[in-house]
XYZ file of C-alpha atoms in Angstrom:
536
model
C 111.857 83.768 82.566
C 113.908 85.841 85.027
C 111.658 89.118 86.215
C 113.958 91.166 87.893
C 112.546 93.391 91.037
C 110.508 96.298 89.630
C 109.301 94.819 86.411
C 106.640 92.492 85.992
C 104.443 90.947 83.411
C 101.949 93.235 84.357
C 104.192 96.510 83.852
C 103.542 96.321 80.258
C 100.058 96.214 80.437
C 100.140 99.544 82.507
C 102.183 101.453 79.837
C 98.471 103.140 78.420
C 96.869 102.912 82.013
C 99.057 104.236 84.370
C 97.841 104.041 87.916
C 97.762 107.848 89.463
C 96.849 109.307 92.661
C 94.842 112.339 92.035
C 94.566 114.608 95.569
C 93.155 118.189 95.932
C 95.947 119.962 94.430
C 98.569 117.444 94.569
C 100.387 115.209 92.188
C 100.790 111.446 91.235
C 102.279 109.932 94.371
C 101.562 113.237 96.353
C 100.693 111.897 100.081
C 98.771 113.473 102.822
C 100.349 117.160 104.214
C 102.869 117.844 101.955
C 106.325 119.503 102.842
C 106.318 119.855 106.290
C 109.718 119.418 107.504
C 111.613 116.314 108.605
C 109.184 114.136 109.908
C 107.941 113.717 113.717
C 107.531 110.293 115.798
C 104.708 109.348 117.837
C 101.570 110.014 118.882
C 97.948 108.532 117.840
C 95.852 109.024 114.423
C 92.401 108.767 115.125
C 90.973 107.678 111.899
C 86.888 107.278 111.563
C 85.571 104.775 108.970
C 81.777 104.362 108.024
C 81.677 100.203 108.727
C 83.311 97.134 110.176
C 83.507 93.837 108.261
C 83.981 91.946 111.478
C 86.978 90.379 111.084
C 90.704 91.844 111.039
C 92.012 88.532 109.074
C 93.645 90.380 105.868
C 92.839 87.063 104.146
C 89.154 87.228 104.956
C 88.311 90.949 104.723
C 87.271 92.586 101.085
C 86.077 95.962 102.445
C 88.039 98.953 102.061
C 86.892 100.509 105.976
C 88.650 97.634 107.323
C 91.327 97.334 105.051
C 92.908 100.439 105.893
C 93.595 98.825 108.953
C 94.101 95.320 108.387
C 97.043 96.347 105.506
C 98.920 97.800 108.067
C 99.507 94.174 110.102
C 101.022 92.308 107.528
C 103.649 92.393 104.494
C 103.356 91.263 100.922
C 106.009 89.410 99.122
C 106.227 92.282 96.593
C 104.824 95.797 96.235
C 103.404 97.735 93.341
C 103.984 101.242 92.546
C 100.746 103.016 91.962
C 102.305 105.399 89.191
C 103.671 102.427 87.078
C 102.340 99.474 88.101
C 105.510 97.857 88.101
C 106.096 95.337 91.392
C 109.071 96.440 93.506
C 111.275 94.033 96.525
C 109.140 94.345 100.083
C 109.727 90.206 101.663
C 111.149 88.894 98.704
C 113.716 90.901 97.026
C 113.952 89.055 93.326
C 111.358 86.370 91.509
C 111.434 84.278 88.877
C 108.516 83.060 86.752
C 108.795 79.815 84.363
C 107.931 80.755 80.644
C 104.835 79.000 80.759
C 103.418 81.068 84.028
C 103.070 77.814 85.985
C 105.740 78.526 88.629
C 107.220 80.951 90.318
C 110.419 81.248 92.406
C 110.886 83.538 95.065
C 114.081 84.884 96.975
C 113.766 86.215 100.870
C 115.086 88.782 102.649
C 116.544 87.664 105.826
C 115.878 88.595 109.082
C 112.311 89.153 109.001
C 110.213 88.019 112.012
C 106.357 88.028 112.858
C 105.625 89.743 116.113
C 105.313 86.871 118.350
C 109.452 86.402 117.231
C 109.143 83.085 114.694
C 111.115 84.051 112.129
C 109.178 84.835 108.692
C 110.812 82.038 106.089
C 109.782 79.892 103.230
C 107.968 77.548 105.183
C 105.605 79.881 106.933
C 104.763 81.230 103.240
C 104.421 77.708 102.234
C 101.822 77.307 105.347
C 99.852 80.635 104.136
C 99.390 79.378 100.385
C 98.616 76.000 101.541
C 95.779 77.118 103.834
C 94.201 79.817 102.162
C 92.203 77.489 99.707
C 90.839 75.927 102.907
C 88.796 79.177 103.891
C 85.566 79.402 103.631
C 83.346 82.422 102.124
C 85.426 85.481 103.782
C 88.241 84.206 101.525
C 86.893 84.577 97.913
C 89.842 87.177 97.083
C 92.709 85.003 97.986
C 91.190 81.934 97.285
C 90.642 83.466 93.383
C 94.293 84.714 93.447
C 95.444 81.087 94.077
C 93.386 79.526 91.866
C 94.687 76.009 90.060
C 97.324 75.919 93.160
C 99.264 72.967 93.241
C 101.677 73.428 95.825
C 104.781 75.013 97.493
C 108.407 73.369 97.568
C 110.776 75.069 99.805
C 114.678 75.176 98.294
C 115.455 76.855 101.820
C 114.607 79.146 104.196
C 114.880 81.980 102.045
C 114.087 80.381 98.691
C 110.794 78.340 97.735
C 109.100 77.629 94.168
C 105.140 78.260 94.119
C 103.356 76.284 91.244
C 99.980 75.885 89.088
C 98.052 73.400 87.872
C 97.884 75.566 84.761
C 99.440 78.811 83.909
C 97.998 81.714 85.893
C 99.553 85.164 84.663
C 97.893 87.346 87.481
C 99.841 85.788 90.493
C 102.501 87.962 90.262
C 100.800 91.179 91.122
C 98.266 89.189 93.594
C 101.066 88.599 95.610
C 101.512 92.376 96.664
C 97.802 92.208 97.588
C 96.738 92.711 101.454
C 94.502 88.925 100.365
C 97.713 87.333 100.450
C 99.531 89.333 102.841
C 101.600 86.343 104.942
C 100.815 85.466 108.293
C 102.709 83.916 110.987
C 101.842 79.924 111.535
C 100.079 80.348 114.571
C 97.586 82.186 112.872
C 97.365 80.248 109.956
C 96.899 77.305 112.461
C 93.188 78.287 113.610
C 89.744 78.494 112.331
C 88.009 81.082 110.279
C 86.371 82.528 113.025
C 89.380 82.754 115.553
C 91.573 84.538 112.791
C 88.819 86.867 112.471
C 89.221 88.081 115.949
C 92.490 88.620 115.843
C 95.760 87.687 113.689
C 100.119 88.283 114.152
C 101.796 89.501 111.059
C 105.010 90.868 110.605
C 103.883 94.384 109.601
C 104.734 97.821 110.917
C 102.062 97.685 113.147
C 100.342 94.755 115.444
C 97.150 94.520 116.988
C 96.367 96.648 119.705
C 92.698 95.510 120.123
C 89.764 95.086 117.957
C 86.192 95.630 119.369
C 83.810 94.533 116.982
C 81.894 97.527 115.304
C 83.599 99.833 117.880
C 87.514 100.140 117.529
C 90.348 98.616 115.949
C 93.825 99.698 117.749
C 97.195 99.491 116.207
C 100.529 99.837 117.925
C 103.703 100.141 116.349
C 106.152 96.872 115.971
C 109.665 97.484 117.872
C 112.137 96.405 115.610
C 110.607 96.943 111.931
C 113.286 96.831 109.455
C 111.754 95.369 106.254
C 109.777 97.777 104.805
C 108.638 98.138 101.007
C 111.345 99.543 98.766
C 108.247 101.586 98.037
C 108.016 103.178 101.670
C 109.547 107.063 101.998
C 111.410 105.586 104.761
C 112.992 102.077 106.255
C 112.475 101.219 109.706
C 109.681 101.410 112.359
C 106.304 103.653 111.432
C 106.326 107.123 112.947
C 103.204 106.801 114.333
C 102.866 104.860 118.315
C 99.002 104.014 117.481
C 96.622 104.197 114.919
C 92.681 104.151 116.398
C 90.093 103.338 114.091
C 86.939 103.970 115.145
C 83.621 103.129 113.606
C 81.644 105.672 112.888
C 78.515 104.785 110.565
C 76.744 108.257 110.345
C 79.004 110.700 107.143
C 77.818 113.877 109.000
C 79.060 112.486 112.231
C 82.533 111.476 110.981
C 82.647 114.740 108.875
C 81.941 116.919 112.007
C 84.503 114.950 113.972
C 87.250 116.002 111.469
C 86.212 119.947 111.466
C 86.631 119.569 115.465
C 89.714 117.897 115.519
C 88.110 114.746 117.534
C 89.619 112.617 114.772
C 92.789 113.127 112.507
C 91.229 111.712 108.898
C 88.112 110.133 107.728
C 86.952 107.839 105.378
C 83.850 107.552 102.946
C 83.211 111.036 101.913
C 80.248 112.049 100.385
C 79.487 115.132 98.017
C 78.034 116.703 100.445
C 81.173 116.427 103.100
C 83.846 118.447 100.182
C 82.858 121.922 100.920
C 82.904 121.864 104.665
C 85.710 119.720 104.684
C 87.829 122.133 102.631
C 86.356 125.556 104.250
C 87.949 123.718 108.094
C 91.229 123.390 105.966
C 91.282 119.508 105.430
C 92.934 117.707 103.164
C 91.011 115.764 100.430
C 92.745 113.112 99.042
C 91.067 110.993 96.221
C 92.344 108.044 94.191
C 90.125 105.845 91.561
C 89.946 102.322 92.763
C 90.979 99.778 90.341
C 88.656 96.667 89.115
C 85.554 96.027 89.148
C 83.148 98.989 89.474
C 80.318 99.759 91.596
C 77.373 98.123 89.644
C 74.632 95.449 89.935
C 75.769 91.654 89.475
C 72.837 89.360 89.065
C 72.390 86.039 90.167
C 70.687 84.336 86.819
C 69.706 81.303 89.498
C 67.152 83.265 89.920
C 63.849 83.722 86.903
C 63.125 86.917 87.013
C 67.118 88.052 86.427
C 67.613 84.747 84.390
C 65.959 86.953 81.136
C 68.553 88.148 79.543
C 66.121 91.094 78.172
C 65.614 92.280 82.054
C 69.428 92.410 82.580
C 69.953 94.039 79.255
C 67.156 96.457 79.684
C 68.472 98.075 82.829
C 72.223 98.193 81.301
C 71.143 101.273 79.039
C 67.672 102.102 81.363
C 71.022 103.860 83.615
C 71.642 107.561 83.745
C 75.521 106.886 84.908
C 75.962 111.040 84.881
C 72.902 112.110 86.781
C 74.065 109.548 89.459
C 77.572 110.654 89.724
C 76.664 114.078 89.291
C 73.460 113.886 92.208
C 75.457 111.839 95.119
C 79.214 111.218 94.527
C 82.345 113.658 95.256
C 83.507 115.650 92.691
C 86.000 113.672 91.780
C 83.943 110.187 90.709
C 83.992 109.455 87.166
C 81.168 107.355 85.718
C 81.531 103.943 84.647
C 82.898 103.276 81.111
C 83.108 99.116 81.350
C 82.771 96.975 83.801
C 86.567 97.574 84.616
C 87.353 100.934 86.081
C 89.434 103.036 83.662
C 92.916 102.617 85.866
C 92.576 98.966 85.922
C 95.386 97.404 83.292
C 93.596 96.394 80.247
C 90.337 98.598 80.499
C 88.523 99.376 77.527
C 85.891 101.795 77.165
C 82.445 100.392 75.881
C 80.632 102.925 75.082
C 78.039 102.948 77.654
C 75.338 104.841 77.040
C 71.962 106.186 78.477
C 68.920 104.662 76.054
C 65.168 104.543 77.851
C 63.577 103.897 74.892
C 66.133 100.759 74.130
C 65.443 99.553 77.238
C 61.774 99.834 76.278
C 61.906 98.007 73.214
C 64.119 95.769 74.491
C 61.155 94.618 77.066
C 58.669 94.724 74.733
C 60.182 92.391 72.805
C 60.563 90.280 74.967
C 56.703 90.582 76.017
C 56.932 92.347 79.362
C 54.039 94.674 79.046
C 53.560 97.982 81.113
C 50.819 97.459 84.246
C 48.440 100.104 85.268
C 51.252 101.538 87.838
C 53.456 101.829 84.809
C 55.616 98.395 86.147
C 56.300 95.729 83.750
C 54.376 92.238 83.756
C 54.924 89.166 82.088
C 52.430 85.961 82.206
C 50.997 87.351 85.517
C 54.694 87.771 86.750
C 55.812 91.624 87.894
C 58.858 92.834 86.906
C 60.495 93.024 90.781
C 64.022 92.973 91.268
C 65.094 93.294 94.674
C 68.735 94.712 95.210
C 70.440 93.972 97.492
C 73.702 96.646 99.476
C 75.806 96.870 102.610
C 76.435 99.958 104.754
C 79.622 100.515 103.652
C 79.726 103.964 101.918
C 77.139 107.056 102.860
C 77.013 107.022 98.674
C 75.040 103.354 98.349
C 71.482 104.127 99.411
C 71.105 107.197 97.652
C 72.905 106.056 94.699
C 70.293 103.405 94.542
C 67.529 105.183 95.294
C 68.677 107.469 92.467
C 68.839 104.096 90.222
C 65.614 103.134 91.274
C 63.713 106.269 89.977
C 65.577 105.738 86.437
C 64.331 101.565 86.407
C 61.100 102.960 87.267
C 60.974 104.886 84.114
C 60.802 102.038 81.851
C 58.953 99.930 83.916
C 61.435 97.720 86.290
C 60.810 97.804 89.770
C 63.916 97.780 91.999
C 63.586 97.297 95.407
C 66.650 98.148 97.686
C 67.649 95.843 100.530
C 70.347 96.630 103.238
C 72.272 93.952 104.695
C 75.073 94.260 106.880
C 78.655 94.628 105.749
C 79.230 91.442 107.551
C 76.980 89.011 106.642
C 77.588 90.481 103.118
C 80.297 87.330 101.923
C 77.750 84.949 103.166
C 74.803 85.887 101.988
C 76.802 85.940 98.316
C 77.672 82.050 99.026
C 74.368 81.507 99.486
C 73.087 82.504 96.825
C 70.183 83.759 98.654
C 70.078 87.217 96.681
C 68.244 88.249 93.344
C 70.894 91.190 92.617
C 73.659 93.264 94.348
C 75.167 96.511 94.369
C 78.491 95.220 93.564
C 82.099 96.303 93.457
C 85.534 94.831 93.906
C 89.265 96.619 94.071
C 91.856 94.701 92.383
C 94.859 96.284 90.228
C 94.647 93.422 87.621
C 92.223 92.816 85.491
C 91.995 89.048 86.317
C 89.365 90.294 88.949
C 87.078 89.339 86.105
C 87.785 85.850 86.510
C 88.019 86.042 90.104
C 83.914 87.563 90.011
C 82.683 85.744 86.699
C 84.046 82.131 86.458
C 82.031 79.619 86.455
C 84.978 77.589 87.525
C 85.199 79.257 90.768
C 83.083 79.690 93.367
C 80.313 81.212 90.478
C 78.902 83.645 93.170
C 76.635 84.884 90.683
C 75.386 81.849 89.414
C 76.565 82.139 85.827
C 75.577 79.540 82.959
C 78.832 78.535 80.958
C 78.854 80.955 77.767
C 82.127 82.318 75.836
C 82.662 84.359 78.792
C 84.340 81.447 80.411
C 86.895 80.852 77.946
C 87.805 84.339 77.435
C 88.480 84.333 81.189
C 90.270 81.522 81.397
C 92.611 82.409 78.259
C 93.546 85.767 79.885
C 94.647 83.824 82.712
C 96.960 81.639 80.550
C 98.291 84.221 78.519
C 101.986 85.392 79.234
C 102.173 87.882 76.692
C 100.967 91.187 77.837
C 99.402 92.431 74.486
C 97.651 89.189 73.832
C 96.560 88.976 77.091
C 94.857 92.794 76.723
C 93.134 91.950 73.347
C 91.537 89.082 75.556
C 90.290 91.137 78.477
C 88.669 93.925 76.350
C 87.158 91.246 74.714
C 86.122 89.456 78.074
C 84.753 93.166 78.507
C 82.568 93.238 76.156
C 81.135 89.900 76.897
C 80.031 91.124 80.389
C 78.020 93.455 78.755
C 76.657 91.555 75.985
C 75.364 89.002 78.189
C 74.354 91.461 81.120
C 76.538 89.322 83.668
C 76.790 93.210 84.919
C 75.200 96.810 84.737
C 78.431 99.200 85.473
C 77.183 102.172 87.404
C 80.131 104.301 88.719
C 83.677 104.172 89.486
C 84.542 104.082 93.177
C 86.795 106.625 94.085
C 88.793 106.819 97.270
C 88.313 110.341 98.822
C 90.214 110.773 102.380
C 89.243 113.742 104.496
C 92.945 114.162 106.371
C 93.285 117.451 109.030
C 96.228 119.966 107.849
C 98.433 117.906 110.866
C 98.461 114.758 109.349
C 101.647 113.789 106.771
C 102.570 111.101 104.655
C 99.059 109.040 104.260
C 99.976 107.450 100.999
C 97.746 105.336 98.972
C 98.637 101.770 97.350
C 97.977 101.040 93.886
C 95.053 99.409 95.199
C 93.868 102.522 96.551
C 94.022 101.653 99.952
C 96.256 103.297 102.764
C 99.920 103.045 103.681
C 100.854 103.868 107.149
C 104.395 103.262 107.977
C 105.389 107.046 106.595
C 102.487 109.134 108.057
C 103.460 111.619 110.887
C 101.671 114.066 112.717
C 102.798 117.359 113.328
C 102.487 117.959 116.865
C 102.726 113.877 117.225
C 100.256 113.895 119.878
C-alpha cells in the first residue's frame, strides 16, 4: 500500500475523535499569544516545570516536564496534526507500508545534519531502530513502539525499508513520537546512563546544559532548515534559548509567572487559574491522549491478585468529586481507560456504586473490622499506592481517592517516589499499585501497558486481554481495528487490569509576551514558532 504524506492508517480512525486543542478562549490549533504582528527573533523563555526525570535522552524519558524540553532536540520521521490526526512530511517526506503492515518504506529529505555535522541518512535511522530494543527500563515507550522488530535494510542514503516480525499497524504514527525521535550515531553509540546526560539531535534546538533537578538549557541550531510541514514557519526557531528550570513547589512556579521571573509554566493546579488569569496569563489546555491517570495493579502481588479488590475500587471511585475538588477547570473525568481524544475510545459507562463495591467484597468474604477496614482470613485489606512528584494534582488527588476507598472498607496508603526512580521501580516489580498514566495518540498504548508479551510491567496473567491486544496490532483495517480496541476496553475493566480516575489535561500558564507555543497531538510543546514580544 502506498500512504501518501498526510494520510495514514490512523487518519481514519480519527474521523469521530478528532484531536483538538482547547485554550482559554482560543480555537483548535490556536497557539500561545495570538495575533501579534510578524514575529520577533531572539531572546530567552524561561519556562518552570514541577519535576525532572533525570535524563534528557528523548528515547528514555516518559514524563511530560521533561519532554517539553527533550522534543525540542530531535526530529521525527513524520508529524501528526493534532486537529486530524493525519501524519504530515517532517525527515521523511513520503512512506510506504506493505498490505500486510509488516514493512514500511521510507523516503528522506536531503540535507539534513545532526549538530555535531554527520549528515542525518538511512543508516543513522537504521542505527536508532537497531539500538533502541537494547535499552533498558527508561525505554519502555520506544521499545513497545518497535515491538516484533526485525530489522532495517537501507536502499540508500535517503531510502531504507523498516520491517516486523508480524504486522504492527501502530508504527506509523509511533514514528512522529519524541520515543523515536532519531539521534545522531554518536549518541546512539553509548550507554543508558551517558545518553541520559546528554544527547545530539538534529532538532531546532541543541543542548545548552542540563543540571540535574536544576536547569535544562537550549540554544538554537544555526542552520535549521527541515522543519515539520506542520511548523508556522521553515527555518531556524525564533527563540536564542529556552531555560527550563525546575521548580517543584505550584505556588512557587505560579508566583514566578505573575512577576514576570519566568515566561510560562507548567503543571497548573485549580487553584493557580484565577490568579493566573487576574495577572493576564495565558491558559492554554489540551487533553492528553492514552492512557488516563488511574491505578494499574501489579496482580504479582495477593492482596491485588483478587479480582473482587480490583473490581471493588473500580466503582468504590467518585471520578466527579475528584475532578471537581483538585483539577483545573478544564479536566474531564475518566470515561475508559483510554482518554476520550485517543483514536478508538469508547465510553464505558463508568460509574460511582459504594454499595457495589460493598457487595462485591462481601462476596468475596472480606468482612468490615472494628475501624471499618476490610479483613479476610486475618489478612487487612491494605493497598499501598504508589506516585511520583510530577504534577501538584497527584497527592491530593489521592488523598481525595483514599477517603472514597475508605468508605467501603479498602485501605489505600499513598507512597511518593521520585519521578526518577519511577521506570525502575515499575521493572521491578517492587510495587503493590500505581497512580498511573501514559500519553500516546494511538490507542496501541494498550498493548504497549497491558501485554503480557512485553515487558508485563504490571504483572498480568494471560486472559483474552492478550489476544484482543495483539489482534489490534495486526489489524490494517481501521474499522476492524476500532471494534477490537473498544473491545480490548472493556476487557481492562472487566478484569480490573485498571481503575480510570481522570483525564490528564495539559494546562500551560504562558505571560501575555509569549507567541506561538503550540501543542503536538501528543499534547506536548512545539518550540520552533514561539516568539517573544520584546525578545529579551
Amino acid at each position: 500500500m502506498t500512504v501518501r504524506p498526510g494520510r495514514s492508517l490512523l487518519a481514519a480512525l480519527l474521523t469521530a475523535s478528532a484531536v483538538a486543542l482547547a485554550a482559554c478562549g482560543g480555537s483548535a490549533g490556536s497557539t500561545a499569544g495570538g495575533d501579534a504582528g510578524p514575529p520577533q527573533p531572539g531572546g530567552t523563555l524561561r519556562f518552570a516545570v514541577g519535576s525532572d526525570a533525570g535524563c534528557v535522552d528523548p528515547q528514555q524519558v516518559g514524563s511530560n516536564d521533561t519532554i517539553y524540553s527533550v522534543r525540542q532536540l530531535v526530529d521525527s520521521l513524520t508529524d501528526q496534526d493534532p486537529q486530524t490526526g493525519e501524519l504530515q512530511p517532517w525527515l521523511a517526506t513520503s512512506w510506504q507500508t506493505s498490505p500486510d503492515a509488516k514493512s514500511y518504506t521510507f523516503t528522506l529529505r536531503e540535507g539534513v545534519t545532526f549538530s555535531d555535522g554527520t549528515p542525518l541518512d538511512a543508516n543513522a535511522v537504521k542505527a536508532n531502530f537497531d539500538r533502541i530494543p537494547q535499552l533498558g527500563a527508561r525505554g519502555t515507550l520506544p521499545k513497545g513502539y518497535l515491538a516484533g522488530y526485525a530489522g532495517t535494510t537501507v536502499a540508500s542514503p535517503t531510502q531504507f525499508t523498516v520491517s516486523f516480525q508480524q504486522p504492527n499497524a501502530q508504527f506509523l504514527q509511533a514514528t512522529s513520537t519524541h520515543s523515536l525521535g532519531i539521534l545522531s550515531p554518536a549518541s546512539v553509540a553509548k550507554s543508558d546512563d551517558d545518553r541520559c546526560a546528554g544527547v545530539i539531535g538534529s532538532g531546532p534546538f541543541t543542548l545548552q546544559n542540563y543540571v540535574k533537578n536544576a536547569s535544562i538549557t537550549l540554544a538554537k541550531r544555526p542552520g535549521y532548515a527541515w522543519g515539520s510541514s506542520l511548523f508556522a514557519h521553515q527555518g531556524e526557531a525564533y527563540l536564542d534559548t529556552v531555560e527550563f528550570r525546575i521548580v517543584p513547589e505550584s505556588g512557587v512556579r505560579t508566583g514566578s509567572l505573575q512577576s514576570g521571573e519566568v515566561d510560562a509554566i507548567g503543571s497548573i493546579g485549580q487553584q493557580d487559574e484565577a490568579p493566573l488569569s487576574g495577572a493576564g496569563a495565558q491558559l492554554l489546555a489540551r487533553s492528553n491522549p492514552g492512557v488516563v491517570f488511574g491505578i494499574a495493579f501489579n496482580q504479582s502481588k495477593p492482596i491485588v491478585s483478587d479480582p473482587a479488590v480490583r473490581q471493588a475500587l473500580l466503582t468504590a471511585v467518585n471520578r466527579d468529586e475528584i475532578v471537581g475538588g483538585v483539577f483545573p477547570s478544564q479536566t474531564k473525568a475518566a470515561t475508559s481507560v483510554l482518554a476520550s481524544t485517543t483514536p478508538s475510545y469508547a465510553d464505558q459507562g463508568l460509574t460511582f456504586d459504594p454499595a457495589k463495591s460493598a457487595a462485591t467484597l462481601d462476596a468475596a468474604g472480606w468482612t468490615a473490622g472494628p475501624d471499618g477496614i476490610r479483613v479476610k482470613n486475618g489478612q487487612r485489606l491494605t493497598v499501598p499506592v504508589t506516585y511520583s512528584p510530577v504534577a501538584a494534582t497527584n497527592k491530593p488527588a489521592l488523598e481525595l481517592l483514599q477517603q472514597q476507598a475508605k468508605a467501603v472498607g479498602i485501605d489505600l496508603q499513598v507512597q511518593e517516589v521520585p519521578i526518577a526512580q519511577a521506570a525502575q521501580l515499575q521493572a521491578s516489580g517492587d510495587f503493590t499499585a500505581l497512580w498511573y498514566n501514559v500519553t500516546r495518540a494511538d490507542p496501541d498504548i494498550l498493548r504497549g501497558q497491558f501485554s503480557t508479551g512485553g515487558a508485563n510491567l504490571f504483572r498480568l496473567p494471560d486472559s483474552p486481554l492478550q489476544a484482543q491486544l495483539t489482534a489490534q496490532a495486526a489489524e490494517p483495517d481501521p474499522a476492524k481495528r476500532t471494534a477490537i480496541v473498544e473491545q480490548a476496553q472493556q476487557t481492562v475493566l472487566s478484569e480490573g487490569v485498571f481503575v480510570p480516575i481522570v483525564e490528564l489535561t495539559t494546562v500551560l500558564g504562558v505571560g501575555a509576551g509569549v507567541h506561538g507555543v503550540a501543542f503536538d497531538a501528543s499534547s506536548r510543546i512545539q518550540l520552533h514558532d514561539a516568539w517573544k514580544t520584546d525578545a529579551r
